Amino acid sequence: MFAIVEIAGLQYKVEQDRKLFVNRLQGEIGDKVSFDKVLLTVNGTTTVGAPAVDGISVDAEIIDHVKADKVIVFKKKRRKGYAKKNGHRQQMTQIRITGINGLTDGTAAKQTQAENAEEAAAEN
């Protein structure tokens, strides 16, 4: 069971108890956050939103606020005496997915598929 969710403008594949690094979120360490823009869910059957799936949300807990690895930006124009070195460290938030709300158990979908197959076999 997993879902594709949009968090701070980027799309992530999330599962129960998975840890992710996302762009900086508002909130303190230990706060609970919820994401409502779920684009796709897979739980026995695949549900694709247009643009989002209704009635499903993803809950998470903020674990830590960190900085990503440094990225060096070096610009140079040869024979002109121009060289510029710059660095950047992106602010990130580490979150742990605590649950995907609104999904039914996948076994129910499998049972209905099995029942439909049995009915079709009985009719033939």
Coordinates of N, CA and C in Angstrom, one line a residue, residues 49-111:
G49 N -6.1 10.2 -9.3 CA -6.9 11.4 -9.1 C -6.9 12.2 -10.4
A50 N -7.9 13.1 -10.4 CA -8.0 14.1 -11.5 C -8.3 15.5 -11.0
P51 N -7.4 16.2 -10.5 CA -5.9 16.0 -10.3 C -5.6 15.3 -9.0
A52 N -6.5 15.3 -8.0 CA -6.2 14.6 -6.7 C -7.3 13.7 -6.4
V53 N -7.0 12.7 -5.5 CA -8.0 11.7 -5.1 C -8.7 12.3 -3.9
D54 N -10.1 12.2 -4.0 CA -10.9 12.8 -2.9 C -11.0 11.9 -1.7
G55 N -11.0 12.5 -0.5 CA -11.2 11.7 0.7 C -10.0 11.0 1.2
I56 N -8.8 11.2 0.7 CA -7.6 10.5 1.2 C -6.6 11.6 1.6
S57 N -6.0 11.4 2.7 CA -4.9 12.3 3.2 C -3.8 11.5 3.8
V58 N -2.6 12.1 3.8 CA -1.4 11.5 4.4 C -1.0 12.3 5.6
D59 N -0.8 11.6 6.7 CA -0.4 12.2 8.0 C 1.1 11.9 8.2
A60 N 1.8 12.9 8.7 CA 3.3 12.8 8.9 C 3.6 13.5 10.2
E61 N 4.8 13.2 10.7 CA 5.4 13.8 11.9 C 6.7 14.4 11.5
I62 N 7.0 15.6 12.0 CA 8.3 16.3 11.7 C 9.3 15.7 12.7
I63 N 10.4 15.2 12.1 CA 11.4 14.6 12.9 C 12.5 15.6 13.2
D64 N 12.9 16.3 12.1 CA 14.1 17.2 12.3 C 14.1 18.2 11.1
H65 N 14.7 19.4 11.4 CA 15.0 20.4 10.4 C 16.5 20.3 10.1
V66 N 17.0 20.1 8.9 CA 18.4 19.9 8.6 C 18.7 20.7 7.3
K67 N 20.0 20.8 7.0 CA 20.5 21.3 5.8 C 21.0 20.2 4.9
A68 N 20.8 20.3 3.6 CA 21.2 19.3 2.7 C 22.7 19.5 2.4
D69 N 23.3 18.6 1.7 CA 24.8 18.8 1.3 C 25.0 20.0 0.5
K70 N 26.2 20.6 0.6 CA 26.5 21.8 -0.1 C 26.7 21.6 -1.5
V71 N 26.1 22.5 -2.3 CA 26.3 22.4 -3.8 C 27.2 23.6 -4.2
I72 N 28.3 23.3 -4.9 CA 29.2 24.4 -5.3 C 28.8 24.9 -6.7
V73 N 28.7 26.2 -6.8 CA 28.4 26.8 -8.1 C 29.7 27.6 -8.5
F74 N 30.3 27.2 -9.6 CA 31.6 27.8 -10.0 C 31.4 28.3 -11.5
K75 N 31.6 29.7 -11.6 CA 31.4 30.3 -12.9 C 32.8 30.8 -13.3
K76 N 33.1 30.6 -14.6 CA 34.4 31.1 -15.1 C 34.3 31.5 -16.6
K77 N 34.9 32.6 -17.0 CA 35.1 32.9 -18.4 C 36.5 33.0 -18.7
R78 N 37.0 32.1 -19.6 CA 38.4 32.0 -19.8 C 38.9 33.2 -20.5
R79 N 40.1 33.5 -20.2 CA 40.9 34.6 -20.8 C 40.3 36.0 -20.4
K80 N 39.4 36.1 -19.5 CA 38.8 37.3 -19.1 C 39.1 37.7 -17.7
G81 N 39.7 36.8 -16.9 CA 40.0 37.1 -15.5 C 38.8 37.0 -14.6
Y82 N 37.7 36.4 -15.1 CA 36.5 36.3 -14.3 C 36.3 34.9 -13.8
A83 N 36.2 34.7 -12.5 CA 35.9 33.5 -11.8 C 35.2 33.8 -10.5
K84 N 34.1 33.1 -10.4 CA 33.2 33.3 -9.2 C 32.8 31.9 -8.6
K85 N 33.0 31.8 -7.3 CA 32.7 30.5 -6.6 C 31.6 30.9 -5.6
N86 N 30.5 30.1 -5.6 CA 29.4 30.3 -4.7 C 28.9 28.9 -4.2
G87 N 28.3 28.9 -3.1 CA 27.8 27.6 -2.5 C 26.4 27.8 -2.0
H88 N 25.7 26.7 -1.9 CA 24.3 26.7 -1.4 C 24.0 25.5 -0.7
R89 N 23.3 25.6 0.5 CA 22.8 24.5 1.2 C 21.3 24.6 1.4
Q90 N 20.5 23.7 0.8 CA 19.1 23.8 0.9 C 18.6 23.4 2.3
Q91 N 17.6 24.1 2.8 CA 16.9 23.8 4.0 C 15.9 22.7 3.8
M92 N 16.1 21.6 4.6 CA 15.2 20.4 4.4 C 14.5 20.1 5.7
T93 N 13.5 19.3 5.7 CA 12.8 18.8 6.8 C 12.7 17.3 6.7
Q94 N 13.0 16.6 7.7 CA 12.9 15.2 7.7 C 11.5 14.8 8.4
I95 N 10.7 14.0 7.6 CA 9.4 13.6 8.2 C 9.3 12.1 8.1
R96 N 8.4 11.6 9.0 CA 8.1 10.2 9.0 C 6.6 10.1 8.8
I97 N 6.2 9.3 7.8 CA 4.8 9.1 7.4 C 4.2 8.2 8.5
T98 N 3.1 8.7 9.1 CA 2.5 8.0 10.2 C 1.2 7.3 9.7
G99 N 0.7 7.7 8.6 CA -0.5 7.0 8.1 C -1.1 7.5 6.8
I100 N -1.8 6.7 6.1 CA -2.5 7.1 4.9 C -4.0 6.9 5.2
N101 N -4.7 8.0 5.4 CA -6.1 7.9 5.9 C -7.1 7.9 4.7
G102 N -8.1 7.1 4.8 CA -9.1 7.0 3.8 C -9.1 5.8 2.9
L103 N -8.0 5.0 3.0 CA -7.9 3.8 2.2 C -8.5 2.7 2.9
T104 N -9.2 1.9 2.2 CA -9.8 0.6 2.7 C -8.8 -0.5 2.6
D105 N -9.0 -1.5 3.3 CA -8.0 -2.6 3.3 C -8.0 -3.3 1.9
G106 N -6.9 -3.7 1.4 CA -6.8 -4.3 0.1 C -7.4 -5.6 0.0
T107 N -7.6 -6.3 1.1 CA -8.2 -7.6 1.0 C -9.7 -7.5 0.6
A108 N -10.4 -6.4 1.0 CA -11.8 -6.3 0.6 C -11.9 -6.1 -0.9
A109 N -11.0 -5.4 -1.5 CA -11.0 -5.3 -3.0 C -10.7 -6.6 -3.7
K110 N -9.8 -7.4 -3.1 CA -9.5 -8.7 -3.7 C -10.7 -9.7 -3.5
Q111 N -11.4 -9.6 -2.4 CA -12.5 -10.4 -2.2 C -13.6 -10.1 -3.2

